[in-house]
CSV table of C-alpha atoms in Angstrom, one decimal:
chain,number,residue,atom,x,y,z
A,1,UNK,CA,32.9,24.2,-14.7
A,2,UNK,CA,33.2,25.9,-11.0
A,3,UNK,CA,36.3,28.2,-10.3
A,4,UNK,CA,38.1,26.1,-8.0
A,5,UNK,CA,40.5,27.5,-5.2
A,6,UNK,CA,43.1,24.6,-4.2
A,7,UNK,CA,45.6,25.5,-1.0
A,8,UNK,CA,48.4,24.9,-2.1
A,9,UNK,CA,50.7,27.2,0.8
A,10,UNK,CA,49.4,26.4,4.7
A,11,UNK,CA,50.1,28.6,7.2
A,12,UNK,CA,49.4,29.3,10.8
A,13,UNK,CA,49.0,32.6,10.3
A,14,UNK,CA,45.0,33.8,9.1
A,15,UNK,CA,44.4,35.1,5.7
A,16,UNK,CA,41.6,37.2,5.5
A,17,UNK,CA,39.5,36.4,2.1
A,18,UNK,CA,37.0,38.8,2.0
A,19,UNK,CA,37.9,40.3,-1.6
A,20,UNK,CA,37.5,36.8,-2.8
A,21,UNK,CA,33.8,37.3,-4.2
A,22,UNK,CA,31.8,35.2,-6.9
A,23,UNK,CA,30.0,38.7,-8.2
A,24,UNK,CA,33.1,40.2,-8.4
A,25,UNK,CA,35.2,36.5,-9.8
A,26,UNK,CA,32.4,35.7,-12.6
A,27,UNK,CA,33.6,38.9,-14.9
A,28,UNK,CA,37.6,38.2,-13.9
A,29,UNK,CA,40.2,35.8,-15.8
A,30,UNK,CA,42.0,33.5,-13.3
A,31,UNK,CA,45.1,35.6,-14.0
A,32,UNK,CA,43.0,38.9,-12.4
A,33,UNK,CA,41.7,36.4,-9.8
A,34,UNK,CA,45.2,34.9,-8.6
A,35,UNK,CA,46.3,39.0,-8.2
A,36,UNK,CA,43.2,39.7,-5.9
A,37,UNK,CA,44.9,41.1,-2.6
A,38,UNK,CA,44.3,39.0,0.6
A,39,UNK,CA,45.5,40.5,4.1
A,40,UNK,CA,48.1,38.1,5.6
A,41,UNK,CA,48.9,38.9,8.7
A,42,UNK,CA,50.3,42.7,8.8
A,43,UNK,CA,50.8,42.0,5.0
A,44,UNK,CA,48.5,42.7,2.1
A,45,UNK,CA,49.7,39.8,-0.2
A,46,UNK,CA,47.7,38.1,-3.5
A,47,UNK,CA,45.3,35.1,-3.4
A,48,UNK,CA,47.7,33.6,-5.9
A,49,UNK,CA,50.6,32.9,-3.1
A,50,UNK,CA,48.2,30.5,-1.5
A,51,UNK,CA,45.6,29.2,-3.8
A,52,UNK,CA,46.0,27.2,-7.3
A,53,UNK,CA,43.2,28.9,-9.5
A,54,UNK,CA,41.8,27.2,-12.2
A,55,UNK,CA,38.2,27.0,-13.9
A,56,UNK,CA,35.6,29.8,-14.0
A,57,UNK,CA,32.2,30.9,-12.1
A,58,UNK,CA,31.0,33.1,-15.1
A,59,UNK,CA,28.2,30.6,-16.2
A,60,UNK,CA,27.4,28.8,-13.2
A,61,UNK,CA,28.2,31.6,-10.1
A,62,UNK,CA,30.0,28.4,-8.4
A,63,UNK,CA,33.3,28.6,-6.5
A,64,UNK,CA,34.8,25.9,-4.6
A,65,UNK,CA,37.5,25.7,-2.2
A,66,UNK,CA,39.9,23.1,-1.3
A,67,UNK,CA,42.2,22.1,1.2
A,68,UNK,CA,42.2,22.7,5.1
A,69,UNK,CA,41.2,26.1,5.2
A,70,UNK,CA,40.8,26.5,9.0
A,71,UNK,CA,43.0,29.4,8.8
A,72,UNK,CA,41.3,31.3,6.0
A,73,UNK,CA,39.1,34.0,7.0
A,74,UNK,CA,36.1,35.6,6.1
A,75,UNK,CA,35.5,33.0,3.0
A,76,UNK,CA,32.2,34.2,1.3
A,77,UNK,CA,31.4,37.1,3.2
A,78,UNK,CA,28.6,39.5,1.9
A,79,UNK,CA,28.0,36.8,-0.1
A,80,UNK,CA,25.0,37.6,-3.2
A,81,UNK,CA,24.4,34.5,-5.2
A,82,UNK,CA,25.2,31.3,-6.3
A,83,UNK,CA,27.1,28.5,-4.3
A,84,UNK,CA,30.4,28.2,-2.7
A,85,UNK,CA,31.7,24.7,-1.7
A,86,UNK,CA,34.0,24.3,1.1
A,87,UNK,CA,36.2,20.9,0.9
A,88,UNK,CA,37.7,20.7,4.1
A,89,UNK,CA,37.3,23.2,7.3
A,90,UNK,CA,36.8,27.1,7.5
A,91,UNK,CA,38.0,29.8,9.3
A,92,UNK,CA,36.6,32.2,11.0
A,93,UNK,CA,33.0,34.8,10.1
A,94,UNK,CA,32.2,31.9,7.5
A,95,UNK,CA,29.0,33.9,5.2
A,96,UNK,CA,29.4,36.7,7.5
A,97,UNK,CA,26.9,39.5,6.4
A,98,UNK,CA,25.9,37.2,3.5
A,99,UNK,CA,22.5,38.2,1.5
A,100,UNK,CA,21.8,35.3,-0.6
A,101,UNK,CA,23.1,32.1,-2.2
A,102,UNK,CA,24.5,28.9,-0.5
A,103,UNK,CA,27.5,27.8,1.4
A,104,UNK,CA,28.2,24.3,2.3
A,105,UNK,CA,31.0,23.5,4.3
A,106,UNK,CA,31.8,19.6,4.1
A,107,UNK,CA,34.6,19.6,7.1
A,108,UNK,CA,34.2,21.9,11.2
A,109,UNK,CA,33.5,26.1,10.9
A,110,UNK,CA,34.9,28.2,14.1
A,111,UNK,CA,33.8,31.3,15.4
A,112,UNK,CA,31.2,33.5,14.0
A,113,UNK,CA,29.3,31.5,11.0
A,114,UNK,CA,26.9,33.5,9.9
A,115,UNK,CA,27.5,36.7,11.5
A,116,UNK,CA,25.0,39.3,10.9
A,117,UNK,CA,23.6,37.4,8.2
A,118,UNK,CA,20.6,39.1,6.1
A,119,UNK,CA,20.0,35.9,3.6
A,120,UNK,CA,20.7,32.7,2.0
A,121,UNK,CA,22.0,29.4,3.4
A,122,UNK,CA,24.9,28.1,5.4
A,123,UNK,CA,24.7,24.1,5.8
A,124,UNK,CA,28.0,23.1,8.1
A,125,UNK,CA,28.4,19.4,7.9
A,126,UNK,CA,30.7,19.2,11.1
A,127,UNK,CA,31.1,21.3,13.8
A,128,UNK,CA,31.4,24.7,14.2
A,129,UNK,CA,32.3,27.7,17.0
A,130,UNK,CA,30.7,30.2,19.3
A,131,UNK,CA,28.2,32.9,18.5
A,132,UNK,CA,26.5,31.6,15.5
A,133,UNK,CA,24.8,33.8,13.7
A,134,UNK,CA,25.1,36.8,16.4
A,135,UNK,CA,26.2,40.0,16.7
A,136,UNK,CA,29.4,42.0,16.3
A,137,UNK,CA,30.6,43.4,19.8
A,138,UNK,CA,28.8,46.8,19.1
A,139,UNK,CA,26.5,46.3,16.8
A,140,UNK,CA,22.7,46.4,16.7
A,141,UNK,CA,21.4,42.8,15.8
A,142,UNK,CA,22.3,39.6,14.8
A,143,UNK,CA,21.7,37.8,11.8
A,144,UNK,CA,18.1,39.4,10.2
A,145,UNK,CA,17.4,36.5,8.2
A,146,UNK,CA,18.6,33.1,6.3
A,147,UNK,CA,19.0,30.1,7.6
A,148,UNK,CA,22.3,28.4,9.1
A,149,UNK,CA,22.4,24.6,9.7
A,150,UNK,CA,25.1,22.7,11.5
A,151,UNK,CA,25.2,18.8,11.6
A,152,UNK,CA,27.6,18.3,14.7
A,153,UNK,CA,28.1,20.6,17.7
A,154,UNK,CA,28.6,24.0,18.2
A,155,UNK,CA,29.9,26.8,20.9
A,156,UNK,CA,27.9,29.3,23.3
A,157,UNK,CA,25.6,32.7,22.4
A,158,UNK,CA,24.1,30.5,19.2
A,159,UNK,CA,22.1,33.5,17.7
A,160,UNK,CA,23.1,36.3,19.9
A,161,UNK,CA,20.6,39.6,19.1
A,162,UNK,CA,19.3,37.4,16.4
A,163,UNK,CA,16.4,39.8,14.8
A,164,UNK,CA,15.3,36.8,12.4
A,165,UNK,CA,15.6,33.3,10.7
A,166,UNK,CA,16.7,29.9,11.1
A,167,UNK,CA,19.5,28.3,13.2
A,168,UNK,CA,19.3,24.6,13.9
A,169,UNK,CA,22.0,22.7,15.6
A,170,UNK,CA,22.1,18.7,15.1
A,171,UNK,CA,25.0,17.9,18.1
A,172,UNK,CA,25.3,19.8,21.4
A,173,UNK,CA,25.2,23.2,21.5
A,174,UNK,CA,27.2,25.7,24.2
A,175,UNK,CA,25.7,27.7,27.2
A,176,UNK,CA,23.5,30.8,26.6
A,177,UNK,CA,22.2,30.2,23.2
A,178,UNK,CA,19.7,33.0,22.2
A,179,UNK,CA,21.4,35.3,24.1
A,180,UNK,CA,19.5,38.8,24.0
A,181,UNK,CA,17.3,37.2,21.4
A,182,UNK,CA,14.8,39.6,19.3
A,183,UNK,CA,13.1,37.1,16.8
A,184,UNK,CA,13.8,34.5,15.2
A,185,UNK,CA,13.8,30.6,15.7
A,186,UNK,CA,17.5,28.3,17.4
A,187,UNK,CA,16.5,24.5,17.0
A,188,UNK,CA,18.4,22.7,19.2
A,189,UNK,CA,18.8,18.3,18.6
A,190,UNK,CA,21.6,17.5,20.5
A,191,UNK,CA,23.0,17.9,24.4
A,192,UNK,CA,22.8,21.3,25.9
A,193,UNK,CA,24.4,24.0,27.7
A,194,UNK,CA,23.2,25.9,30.6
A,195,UNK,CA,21.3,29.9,30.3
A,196,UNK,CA,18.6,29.6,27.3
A,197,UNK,CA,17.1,32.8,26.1
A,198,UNK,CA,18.5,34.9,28.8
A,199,UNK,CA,17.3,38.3,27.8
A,200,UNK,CA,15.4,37.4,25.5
A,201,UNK,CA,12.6,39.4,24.0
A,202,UNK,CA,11.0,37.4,21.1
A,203,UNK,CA,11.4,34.6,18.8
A,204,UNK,CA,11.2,30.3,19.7
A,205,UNK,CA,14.0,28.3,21.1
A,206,UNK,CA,13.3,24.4,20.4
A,207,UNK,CA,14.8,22.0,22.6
A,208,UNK,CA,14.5,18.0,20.8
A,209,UNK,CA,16.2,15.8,22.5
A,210,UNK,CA,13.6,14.5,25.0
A,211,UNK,CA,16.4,13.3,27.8
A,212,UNK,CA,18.4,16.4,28.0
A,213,UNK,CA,16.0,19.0,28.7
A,214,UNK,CA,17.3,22.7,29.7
A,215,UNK,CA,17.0,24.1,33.5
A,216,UNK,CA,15.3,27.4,32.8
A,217,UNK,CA,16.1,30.4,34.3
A,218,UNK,CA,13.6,31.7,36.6
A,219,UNK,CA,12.5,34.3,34.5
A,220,UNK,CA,10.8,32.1,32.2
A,221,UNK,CA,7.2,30.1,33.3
A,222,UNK,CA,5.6,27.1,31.7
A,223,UNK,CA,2.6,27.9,29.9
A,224,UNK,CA,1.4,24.7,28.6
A,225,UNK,CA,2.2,21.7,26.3
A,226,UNK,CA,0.3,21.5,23.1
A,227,UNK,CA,1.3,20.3,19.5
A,228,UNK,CA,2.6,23.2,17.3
A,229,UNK,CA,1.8,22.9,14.2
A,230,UNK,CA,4.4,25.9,13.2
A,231,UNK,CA,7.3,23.3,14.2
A,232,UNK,CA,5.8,20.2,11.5
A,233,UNK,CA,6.7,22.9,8.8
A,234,UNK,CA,9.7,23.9,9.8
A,235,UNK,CA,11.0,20.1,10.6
A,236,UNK,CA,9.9,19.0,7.4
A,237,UNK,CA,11.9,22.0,5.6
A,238,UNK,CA,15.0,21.2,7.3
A,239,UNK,CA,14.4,17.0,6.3
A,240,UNK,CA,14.2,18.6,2.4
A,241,UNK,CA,17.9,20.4,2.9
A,242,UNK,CA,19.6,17.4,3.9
A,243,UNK,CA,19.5,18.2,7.9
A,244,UNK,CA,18.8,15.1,10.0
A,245,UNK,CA,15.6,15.6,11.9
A,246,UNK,CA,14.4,12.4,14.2
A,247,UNK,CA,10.8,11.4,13.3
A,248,UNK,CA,9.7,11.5,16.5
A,249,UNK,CA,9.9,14.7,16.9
A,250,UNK,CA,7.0,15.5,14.3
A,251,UNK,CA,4.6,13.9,16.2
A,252,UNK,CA,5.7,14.9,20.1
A,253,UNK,CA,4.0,17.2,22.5
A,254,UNK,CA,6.0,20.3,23.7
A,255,UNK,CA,6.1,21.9,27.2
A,256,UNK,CA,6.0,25.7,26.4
A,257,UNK,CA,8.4,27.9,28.6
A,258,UNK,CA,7.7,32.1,28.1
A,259,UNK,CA,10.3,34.2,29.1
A,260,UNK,CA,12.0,36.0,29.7
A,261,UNK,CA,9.5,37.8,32.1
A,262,UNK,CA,12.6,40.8,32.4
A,263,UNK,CA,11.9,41.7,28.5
A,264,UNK,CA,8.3,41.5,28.5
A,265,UNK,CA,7.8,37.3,28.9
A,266,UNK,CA,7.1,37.3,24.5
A,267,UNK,CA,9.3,34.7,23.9
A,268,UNK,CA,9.3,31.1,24.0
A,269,UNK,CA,11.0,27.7,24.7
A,270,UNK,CA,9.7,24.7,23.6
A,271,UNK,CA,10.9,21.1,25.0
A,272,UNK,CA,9.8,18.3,23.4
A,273,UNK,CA,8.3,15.6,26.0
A,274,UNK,CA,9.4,12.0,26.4
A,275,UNK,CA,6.7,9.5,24.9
C-alpha cells in the first residue's frame, strides 16, 4: 500500500515540502511523518496541519499526493527513487534537483519543473510553467540529465542552460526555449513562441508541428534537410512512456538550422517539413 498525502487544509499561502522525502518516509511511522516540519509562510509548521497521512512507502518506495496542491512547493525535490503520484495540480520547482525515480503529475505544474534536474522522470499530464528544466538565477547549468514530458503547454526559457537530457513539450511552448542551451535535446509538438536557441552552444531543438514553424534568429543558417535517424529512437521512446507522438512525424524530412553562429554555430534546430 502507497503512503498517501490527502489535503485536507487549502490555503493561499505556499507550503514548501521539501522535507517530505520517500528515502527519508519509508523507515518513518505515519505519526513521525505527520510531525515532519513544512515552512508555511514565515512559519515552520508540521505536514500533519495540512495533510491526512495514512498508508506506508516502506515496501513499495510509493507516495501519493492528493488534492489541489497548486500551492505546495517543492513536492519531490532531490528526489532518489521510487514513484510519487500527484492527483491534482503542483506547485512550484516540482522534481527540482531530482536524481532518480518517477513523478507523474495527473492535473497543470507552474514554474520551474524539473529545475536542475540530474535524473529520473517527470511526466506532466496538463500544463505546466516557465523555465522547465533550467537554471537557478546564479547557477551554472540546467538540468544535467533525465527526462521531463509535458502533455499540454508550457511557459518560456524551456531548458535554460540545459547541460543534458530530454524535454518534450506536446501543446505550445513560450518564447526563447533553449535559452543559453549547452546540450541536450527540447522536442517541441505544439504552437510556438518566438527566439529558439538564442545563445545556444550545443544540443537539438525539434520543432513537429509542420504548420507552425519557428522564425530563426539570424544567427542560425540552414544546413540541409535529411531524415535523422537519432529522432526515430527518441520518438519511439517517448510513444513507450505514454507521451503522444503523431506518426507522421517518424517518417518526415527535417530542415536543419545550426546556430547559434555567436557560440560557435554546434547546435541545431530541426523543423519537420510539410508532406
Amino acid at each position: 500500500m502507497p503512503l498517501v498525502l490527502s489535503l485536507h487544509n487549502r490555503t493561499s499561502i505556499p507550503v514548501e515540502v521539501d522535507h517530505v522525502r520517500i528515502e527519508t518516509a519509508r523507515e518513518q511511522s505515519v505519526d513521525q511523518i505527520r510531525a515532519t516540519p513544512v515552512q508555511y509562510g514565515n512559519k515552520q509548521l508540521t505536514l500533519g496541519e495540512f495533510f491526512d497521512v495514512s498508508g506506508s512507502c516502506s515496501d513499495d518506495s510509493e507516495m501519493i499526493w492528493e488534492g489541489d496542491c497548486g500551492k505546495v512547493k517543492l513536492i519531490g525535490t532531490g528526489m532518489t527513487t521510487g514513484r510519487m503520484t500527484i492527483r491534482g495540480n503542483a506547485g512550484m520547482h516540482l522534481g527540482a534537483e531530482m536524481t532518480g525515480g518517477e513523478i507523474l503529475c495527473e492535473g497543470d505544474a507552474t514554474d520551474w519543473v524539473g529545475a536542475e534536474m540530474h535524473g529520473g522522470r517527470i511526466h506532466v499530464r496538463g500544463d505546466a510553467g516557465h523555465l522547465i528544466g533550467a537554471v537557478y538565477r546564479g547557477g551554472r547549468r540546467g538540468m544535467t540529465g533525465g527526462e521531463i514530458l509535458i502533455d499540454g503547454k508550457a511557459g518560456n526559457e524551456i531548458g535554460h542552460t540545459m547541460r543534458r537530457g530530454l524535454i518534450a513539450i506536446g501543446g505550445r511552448s513560450g518564447d526563447a526555449p533553449g535559452f543559453n542551451m549547452i546540450a541536450g535535446s527540447i522536442f517541441l509538438f505544439g504552437e510556438i513562441g518566438i527566439r529558439p536557441g538564442a545563445g545556444m552552444r550545443r544540443g537539438t531543438i525539434g520543432y513537429f508541428a509542420a504548420d507552425a514553424a519557428p522564425r530563426m534568429l539570424p544567427t542560425f543558417k540552414r544546413s540541409s534537410t535529411y531524415d535523422p535517424l537519432f529522432l526515430q529512437h527518441y520518438l519511439r521512446h517517448l510513444q513507450t512512456t505514454g507521451f503522444q507522438v503523431p506518426a507522421e512525424c517518424l517518417t518526415s524530412h527535417y530542415a536543419r538550422y545550426r546556430g547559434d553562429f555567436l557560440e560557435g554555430g554546434r547546435g541545431e534546430i530541426l523543423v519537420r517539413q510539410a508532406g
